[in-house]
Amino acid sequence: MPSIPTNSESDIPDLTGKVIFVTGGTSGLGAQSVKTLAQHNPAHIYFSGRNATKAESLIQHLQENDRTKATTITFIPCDLSSLSSVQSAADKILAQESHLDILICNAGTMAVPAATTADGYEIQFATNHIGHALLIRRLIPLLTSAGSSEPTGRIVILSSMGYKMHPFAGINFPTLSTPQNCWGGPVGPWVRYGQSKLANVVYARELARRYPGLMTVSVHPGVVRTGLVDDLSWGKAAFIYLTTLGNMVTVEKGVRNQVWAATAPAQEMVNGGFYVPVGKLEEVDSKARDKELAGTLWEWTEEVIREYL
C-alpha cells in the first residue's frame, strides 16, 4: 500500500528542472502552493490571478527567501470567468515554454449569488469548470511532450466533497446559459457550487481516460479557512462553520493534499482518482462515475471552448 504523507514539506521530492503552473496563485491555497513548491528547486513557477498587487507581493517574498529565490516566479494575469482572458494566459505559457510538468487548477469561486459571465454562462460553472477546461486543453501539448510511456505531465484539479450537493441530474446543461435561478433560496448557490465541483471530478476522470499519458486527478483540500469562506455572507459562512464541526484547517494544512497530488510518484496514484486529505483515494458517487454524463460534459465543453482552442 502506498505510504500516506503527513507533512507537505518533508514528503515533497526534489523538483529540479520542473515547470509548474498554479491558477489562483495570488492568495489562499494557490499562494501557499507556490510558496511550498518553490522550496524544492523547480526551474519555473507560473501563477495566475486577477490581483497584480498581491502577485508582486508574493514574488517579492519569494525572491527575498533563501530557500526560494533561485526559482523563477512569473505572474500571468488571468480571469477564469473570461474565455478570452484564459486564452491569453495560455498563449503566454505556450510562447515561453516547450514543456509543462505540473498544472494545478486551484482557482475557484464558491456559493456566489446567481449570475452569468460576460460569455453568458452560469458564473460558478464558468469559473470552476469551463475556464480550467480551456486552459487544460490549450496546455495539453506541453504536458504531453515528454514522450514517456508512463504518465509524466500532471494535472491536479481542485474539487470538493461539496460536489455531492449537485442537482439530481448531476449537471443541468439546458440552463447553463442562464443564472440558474431554478434553484432558489439559500440552497441555490450551494447547488450551483456542487454542480461545478461535480464537473471537476467528472472532467478529471474523462481526461484520464482520453489522455492516459497524463496523470490527472481531482482533490478535496479539506475545509480550509481561505478567502472563499471569508468572502461569504454571514449566513453562508455560518453554514460552513456549523456543518464542519471544528474540522476547518489552516491554509498551511489545507494545501497538503494538492501538493501531494502534484508531486507524488505516479505509481502511487490512480489516474482519474478523487483524493481526500492526504493522498487517500475516495470512492465517488454514481453521478461522478456516470460515463454518459462524462461524455455529455466533454462534448458540451468542447463546443463552448472550440473557438478559443
Short mmCIF file of C-alpha atoms in Angstrom, two decimals:
data_model
loop_
_atom_site.label_atom_id
_atom_site.label_comp_id
_atom_site.label_asym_id
_atom_site.label_seq_id
_atom_site.Cartn_x
_atom_site.Cartn_y
_atom_site.Cartn_z
CA MET A 1 0.00 0.00 0.00
CA PRO A 2 1.35 3.46 -0.86
CA SER A 3 2.55 5.49 2.09
CA ILE A 4 0.30 8.37 3.10
CA PRO A 5 2.23 11.62 3.62
CA THR A 6 1.79 13.56 6.82
CA ASN A 7 3.92 16.62 6.18
CA SER A 8 3.74 18.63 2.96
CA GLU A 9 7.35 19.75 3.27
CA SER A 10 9.23 16.55 4.03
CA ASP A 11 7.25 14.44 1.55
CA ILE A 12 7.89 16.63 -1.49
CA PRO A 13 10.63 15.32 -3.78
CA ASP A 14 13.28 17.46 -5.42
CA LEU A 15 11.66 19.37 -8.29
CA THR A 16 14.81 20.44 -10.13
CA GLY A 17 14.03 21.30 -13.75
CA LYS A 18 10.26 21.20 -13.28
CA VAL A 19 7.97 23.83 -14.78
CA ILE A 20 4.75 24.41 -12.83
CA PHE A 21 1.61 26.49 -13.36
CA VAL A 22 -0.79 27.25 -10.48
CA THR A 23 -4.08 29.05 -11.12
CA GLY A 24 -5.43 31.36 -8.45
CA GLY A 25 -1.97 31.76 -7.01
CA THR A 26 -2.26 35.25 -5.53
CA SER A 27 -3.88 34.16 -2.26
CA GLY A 28 -5.16 31.22 -0.23
CA LEU A 29 -4.31 27.69 -1.27
CA GLY A 30 -2.86 28.85 -4.58
CA ALA A 31 -0.32 31.19 -2.98
CA GLN A 32 0.55 28.55 -0.41
CA SER A 33 1.09 26.01 -3.20
CA VAL A 34 3.51 28.40 -4.90
CA LYS A 35 5.37 29.05 -1.64
CA THR A 36 5.60 25.37 -0.77
CA LEU A 37 6.66 24.09 -4.19
CA ALA A 38 9.20 26.90 -4.64
CA GLN A 39 11.18 25.49 -1.71
CA HIS A 40 12.01 22.35 -3.70
CA ASN A 41 14.05 23.78 -6.58
CA PRO A 42 11.68 23.88 -9.57
CA ALA A 43 13.02 25.72 -12.57
CA HIS A 44 10.00 27.97 -13.04
CA ILE A 45 6.65 28.52 -11.36
CA TYR A 46 3.96 30.44 -13.19
CA PHE A 47 0.89 31.52 -11.28
CA SER A 48 -2.25 33.29 -12.36
CA GLY A 49 -4.82 35.54 -10.77
CA ARG A 50 -6.57 38.87 -11.04
CA ASN A 51 -4.73 40.88 -8.36
CA ALA A 52 -1.40 42.17 -9.67
CA THR A 53 -0.58 43.88 -6.37
CA LYS A 54 -0.85 40.63 -4.42
CA ALA A 55 1.14 38.89 -7.16
CA GLU A 56 4.01 41.35 -6.86
CA SER A 57 3.99 40.97 -3.08
CA LEU A 58 4.23 37.18 -3.36
CA ILE A 59 7.07 37.37 -5.90
CA GLN A 60 8.99 39.78 -3.69
CA HIS A 61 8.51 37.50 -0.67
CA LEU A 62 9.87 34.51 -2.58
CA GLN A 63 12.81 36.46 -4.00
CA GLU A 64 13.84 37.52 -0.50
CA ASN A 65 13.71 33.99 0.89
CA ASP A 66 16.96 32.00 0.65
CA ARG A 67 15.01 28.76 0.10
CA THR A 68 13.03 30.06 -2.85
CA LYS A 69 15.00 32.86 -4.51
CA ALA A 70 16.64 30.53 -7.05
CA THR A 71 13.28 29.62 -8.60
CA THR A 72 11.97 31.87 -11.36
CA ILE A 73 8.46 33.05 -10.49
CA THR A 74 6.19 34.63 -13.11
CA PHE A 75 2.72 36.10 -12.72
CA ILE A 76 0.22 35.57 -15.55
CA PRO A 77 -2.90 37.77 -15.30
CA CYS A 78 -6.00 35.65 -15.82
CA ASP A 79 -9.71 35.86 -15.06
CA LEU A 80 -11.01 32.29 -15.29
CA SER A 81 -14.57 33.51 -15.80
CA SER A 82 -13.48 35.03 -19.14
CA LEU A 83 -12.63 32.69 -22.01
CA SER A 84 -10.62 35.37 -23.82
CA SER A 85 -8.59 36.00 -20.66
CA VAL A 86 -7.86 32.28 -20.29
CA GLN A 87 -6.89 32.10 -23.95
CA SER A 88 -4.45 34.98 -23.46
CA ALA A 89 -2.92 33.36 -20.37
CA ALA A 90 -2.44 30.07 -22.21
CA ASP A 91 -0.86 31.91 -25.13
CA LYS A 92 1.75 33.41 -22.80
CA ILE A 93 2.74 29.99 -21.44
CA LEU A 94 2.83 28.44 -24.90
CA ALA A 95 5.07 31.23 -26.15
CA GLN A 96 7.56 30.83 -23.29
CA GLU A 97 7.75 27.10 -22.58
CA SER A 98 8.41 23.91 -24.53
CA HIS A 99 7.10 21.70 -21.73
CA LEU A 100 4.98 21.88 -18.59
CA ASP A 101 5.33 19.31 -15.82
CA ILE A 102 2.60 20.23 -13.35
CA LEU A 103 -0.67 22.15 -13.79
CA ILE A 104 -2.60 22.85 -10.59
CA CYS A 105 -6.12 24.09 -11.34
CA ASN A 106 -6.61 25.72 -7.96
CA ALA A 107 -8.65 28.87 -8.60
CA GLY A 108 -12.35 28.88 -7.97
CA THR A 109 -15.42 30.56 -6.56
CA MET A 110 -17.96 29.30 -4.06
CA ALA A 111 -21.65 29.89 -3.32
CA VAL A 112 -21.83 33.28 -5.03
CA PRO A 113 -25.17 34.85 -6.00
CA ALA A 114 -26.81 33.78 -9.24
CA ALA A 115 -25.21 35.47 -12.23
CA THR A 116 -23.79 34.87 -15.68
CA THR A 117 -20.36 35.76 -17.04
CA ALA A 118 -19.69 38.09 -19.95
CA ASP A 119 -19.53 34.95 -22.10
CA GLY A 120 -23.05 34.06 -20.98
CA TYR A 121 -22.58 31.07 -18.64
CA GLU A 122 -23.55 30.46 -15.01
CA ILE A 123 -20.71 32.07 -13.08
CA GLN A 124 -19.64 29.22 -10.80
CA PHE A 125 -19.68 26.66 -13.60
CA ALA A 126 -17.80 29.05 -15.89
CA THR A 127 -15.09 29.84 -13.33
CA ASN A 128 -14.67 26.45 -11.71
CA HIS A 129 -15.01 24.26 -14.80
CA ILE A 130 -15.13 25.97 -18.21
CA GLY A 131 -12.15 28.27 -17.68
CA HIS A 132 -9.97 25.48 -16.40
CA ALA A 133 -11.10 23.13 -19.15
CA LEU A 134 -9.99 25.65 -21.78
CA LEU A 135 -6.66 26.15 -20.04
CA ILE A 136 -6.07 22.40 -19.82
CA ARG A 137 -6.96 21.79 -23.45
CA ARG A 138 -4.62 24.60 -24.61
CA LEU A 139 -1.72 23.34 -22.48
CA ILE A 140 -2.04 19.59 -23.10
CA PRO A 141 0.64 19.70 -25.84
CA LEU A 142 3.15 21.00 -23.27
CA LEU A 143 2.09 18.45 -20.67
CA THR A 144 2.42 15.50 -23.05
CA SER A 145 5.69 16.47 -24.74
CA ALA A 146 7.91 14.28 -22.56
CA GLY A 147 7.15 11.19 -24.72
CA SER A 148 7.25 8.62 -21.92
CA SER A 149 5.04 5.52 -21.91
CA GLU A 150 4.30 6.24 -18.24
CA PRO A 151 2.22 9.23 -17.09
CA THR A 152 4.57 12.19 -16.77
CA GLY A 153 2.74 15.51 -17.04
CA ARG A 154 0.46 16.07 -14.05
CA ILE A 155 -2.91 17.84 -13.82
CA VAL A 156 -4.43 18.46 -10.39
CA ILE A 157 -7.98 19.84 -10.35
CA LEU A 158 -9.33 21.19 -7.07
CA SER A 159 -12.82 19.93 -6.46
CA SER A 160 -14.56 19.47 -3.12
CA MET A 161 -16.64 16.99 -1.18
CA GLY A 162 -19.23 19.68 -1.80
CA TYR A 163 -19.68 18.13 -5.26
CA LYS A 164 -22.27 15.93 -3.57
CA MET A 165 -24.58 18.95 -3.37
CA HIS A 166 -25.05 18.69 -7.14
CA PRO A 167 -28.61 18.64 -8.53
CA PHE A 168 -30.40 15.35 -9.12
CA ALA A 169 -29.46 15.35 -12.81
CA GLY A 170 -25.82 15.97 -11.93
CA ILE A 171 -25.36 18.86 -14.33
CA ASN A 172 -28.29 20.85 -15.70
CA PHE A 173 -26.93 21.52 -19.20
CA PRO A 174 -30.05 23.21 -20.67
CA THR A 175 -29.86 26.10 -18.18
CA LEU A 176 -26.08 26.67 -18.01
CA SER A 177 -26.52 29.72 -20.25
CA THR A 178 -28.66 31.34 -17.54
CA PRO A 179 -28.04 32.36 -13.90
CA GLN A 180 -29.82 29.09 -12.97
CA ASN A 181 -32.31 30.74 -10.66
CA CYS A 182 -34.24 27.49 -10.89
CA TRP A 183 -32.60 26.67 -7.55
CA GLY A 184 -33.76 29.50 -5.38
CA GLY A 185 -33.49 30.34 -1.71
CA PRO A 186 -30.44 29.74 0.47
CA VAL A 187 -29.66 26.35 -1.12
CA GLY A 188 -29.40 27.67 -4.67
CA PRO A 189 -25.79 28.92 -4.51
CA TRP A 190 -24.69 25.61 -2.96
CA VAL A 191 -26.43 23.51 -5.61
CA ARG A 192 -24.73 25.54 -8.34
CA TYR A 193 -21.43 25.15 -6.50
CA GLY A 194 -21.93 21.38 -6.16
CA GLN A 195 -22.71 21.15 -9.87
CA SER A 196 -19.44 22.90 -10.78
CA LYS A 197 -17.41 20.74 -8.39
CA LEU A 198 -19.03 17.60 -9.80
CA ALA A 199 -17.88 18.79 -13.22
CA ASN A 200 -14.32 18.97 -11.85
CA VAL A 201 -14.43 15.34 -10.70
CA VAL A 202 -16.07 14.08 -13.89
CA TYR A 203 -13.75 16.05 -16.18
CA ALA A 204 -10.65 14.75 -14.38
CA ARG A 205 -11.85 11.19 -14.86
CA GLU A 206 -12.58 11.82 -18.54
CA LEU A 207 -9.18 13.44 -19.10
CA ALA A 208 -7.53 10.37 -17.57
CA ARG A 209 -9.47 8.17 -19.98
CA ARG A 210 -8.74 10.25 -23.08
CA TYR A 211 -5.13 11.14 -22.21
CA PRO A 212 -3.63 8.14 -20.38
CA GLY A 213 -0.15 9.61 -20.93
CA LEU A 214 -1.04 12.27 -18.36
CA MET A 215 -1.74 11.80 -14.67
CA THR A 216 -4.94 13.68 -13.94
CA VAL A 217 -6.63 13.68 -10.54
CA SER A 218 -9.17 15.75 -8.65
CA VAL A 219 -8.74 16.59 -4.98
CA HIS A 220 -10.67 17.78 -1.96
CA PRO A 221 -8.40 20.05 0.13
CA GLY A 222 -10.46 19.73 3.28
CA VAL A 223 -12.46 22.59 4.76
CA VAL A 224 -9.91 25.39 4.67
CA ARG A 225 -10.09 28.90 6.08
CA THR A 226 -9.43 30.90 2.89
CA GLY A 227 -10.87 33.96 1.20
CA LEU A 228 -13.59 31.77 -0.29
CA VAL A 229 -15.02 31.39 3.21
CA ASP A 230 -14.15 34.87 4.47
CA ASP A 231 -15.89 36.48 1.49
CA LEU A 232 -19.19 34.68 2.09
CA SER A 233 -22.20 36.35 3.66
CA TRP A 234 -22.53 35.76 7.39
CA GLY A 235 -25.30 33.23 6.78
CA LYS A 236 -23.28 31.16 4.31
CA ALA A 237 -20.14 31.39 6.44
CA ALA A 238 -22.15 30.27 9.48
CA PHE A 239 -23.38 27.28 7.46
CA ILE A 240 -19.77 26.30 6.75
CA TYR A 241 -18.67 26.66 10.36
CA LEU A 242 -21.67 24.83 11.80
CA THR A 243 -21.53 21.92 9.36
CA THR A 244 -17.78 21.35 9.66
CA LEU A 245 -17.94 21.00 13.46
CA GLY A 246 -14.48 22.33 14.13
CA ASN A 247 -12.81 20.50 11.24
CA MET A 248 -11.72 23.65 9.43
CA VAL A 249 -7.97 23.74 8.88
CA THR A 250 -5.39 26.39 8.13
CA VAL A 251 -4.13 27.10 4.63
CA GLU A 252 -0.79 25.54 5.58
CA LYS A 253 -2.52 22.24 6.33
CA GLY A 254 -5.13 22.57 3.62
CA VAL A 255 -2.52 22.79 0.86
CA ARG A 256 -1.07 19.36 1.65
CA ASN A 257 -3.44 17.30 -0.47
CA GLN A 258 -2.96 19.23 -3.69
CA VAL A 259 0.81 19.42 -3.18
CA TRP A 260 0.87 15.66 -2.59
CA ALA A 261 -1.19 15.11 -5.76
CA ALA A 262 1.16 17.34 -7.75
CA THR A 263 4.38 15.61 -6.67
CA ALA A 264 3.72 12.03 -5.52
CA PRO A 265 5.13 9.18 -7.63
CA ALA A 266 2.70 8.21 -10.40
CA GLN A 267 2.81 4.56 -9.32
CA GLU A 268 1.25 5.56 -6.01
CA MET A 269 -1.75 7.16 -7.71
CA VAL A 270 -4.83 6.13 -9.66
CA ASN A 271 -5.28 8.09 -12.86
CA GLY A 272 -8.63 9.89 -12.72
CA GLY A 273 -8.92 9.34 -8.98
CA PHE A 274 -10.52 11.68 -6.45
CA TYR A 275 -8.35 12.19 -3.38
CA VAL A 276 -9.15 13.49 0.11
CA PRO A 277 -6.51 14.62 2.62
CA VAL A 278 -3.91 13.46 2.46
CA GLY A 279 -3.44 11.15 -0.50
CA LYS A 280 -6.46 8.98 0.28
CA LEU A 281 -8.41 7.65 -2.70
CA GLU A 282 -12.13 8.31 -2.22
CA GLU A 283 -15.00 6.45 -3.87
CA VAL A 284 -17.18 8.93 -5.74
CA ASP A 285 -20.95 8.84 -6.12
CA SER A 286 -22.87 7.37 -9.04
CA LYS A 287 -23.14 10.67 -10.94
CA ALA A 288 -19.40 11.20 -10.79
CA ARG A 289 -18.94 7.70 -12.24
CA ASP A 290 -21.63 8.14 -14.92
CA LYS A 291 -19.96 7.55 -18.30
CA GLU A 292 -22.87 9.09 -20.21
CA LEU A 293 -22.63 12.26 -18.12
CA ALA A 294 -18.86 12.33 -18.71
CA GLY A 295 -19.36 12.10 -22.47
CA THR A 296 -22.00 14.80 -22.47
CA LEU A 297 -19.85 17.11 -20.34
CA TRP A 298 -16.88 16.60 -22.65
CA GLU A 299 -18.84 17.34 -25.82
CA TRP A 300 -20.69 20.30 -24.29
CA THR A 301 -17.43 21.78 -23.03
CA GLU A 302 -15.65 21.26 -26.36
CA GLU A 303 -18.43 23.15 -28.14
CA VAL A 304 -18.22 26.06 -25.69
CA ILE A 305 -14.44 26.44 -25.91
CA ARG A 306 -13.95 25.47 -29.56
CA GLU A 307 -13.29 28.97 -30.92
CA TYR A 308 -10.66 29.61 -28.21
CA LEU A 309 -8.61 26.46 -28.78
#
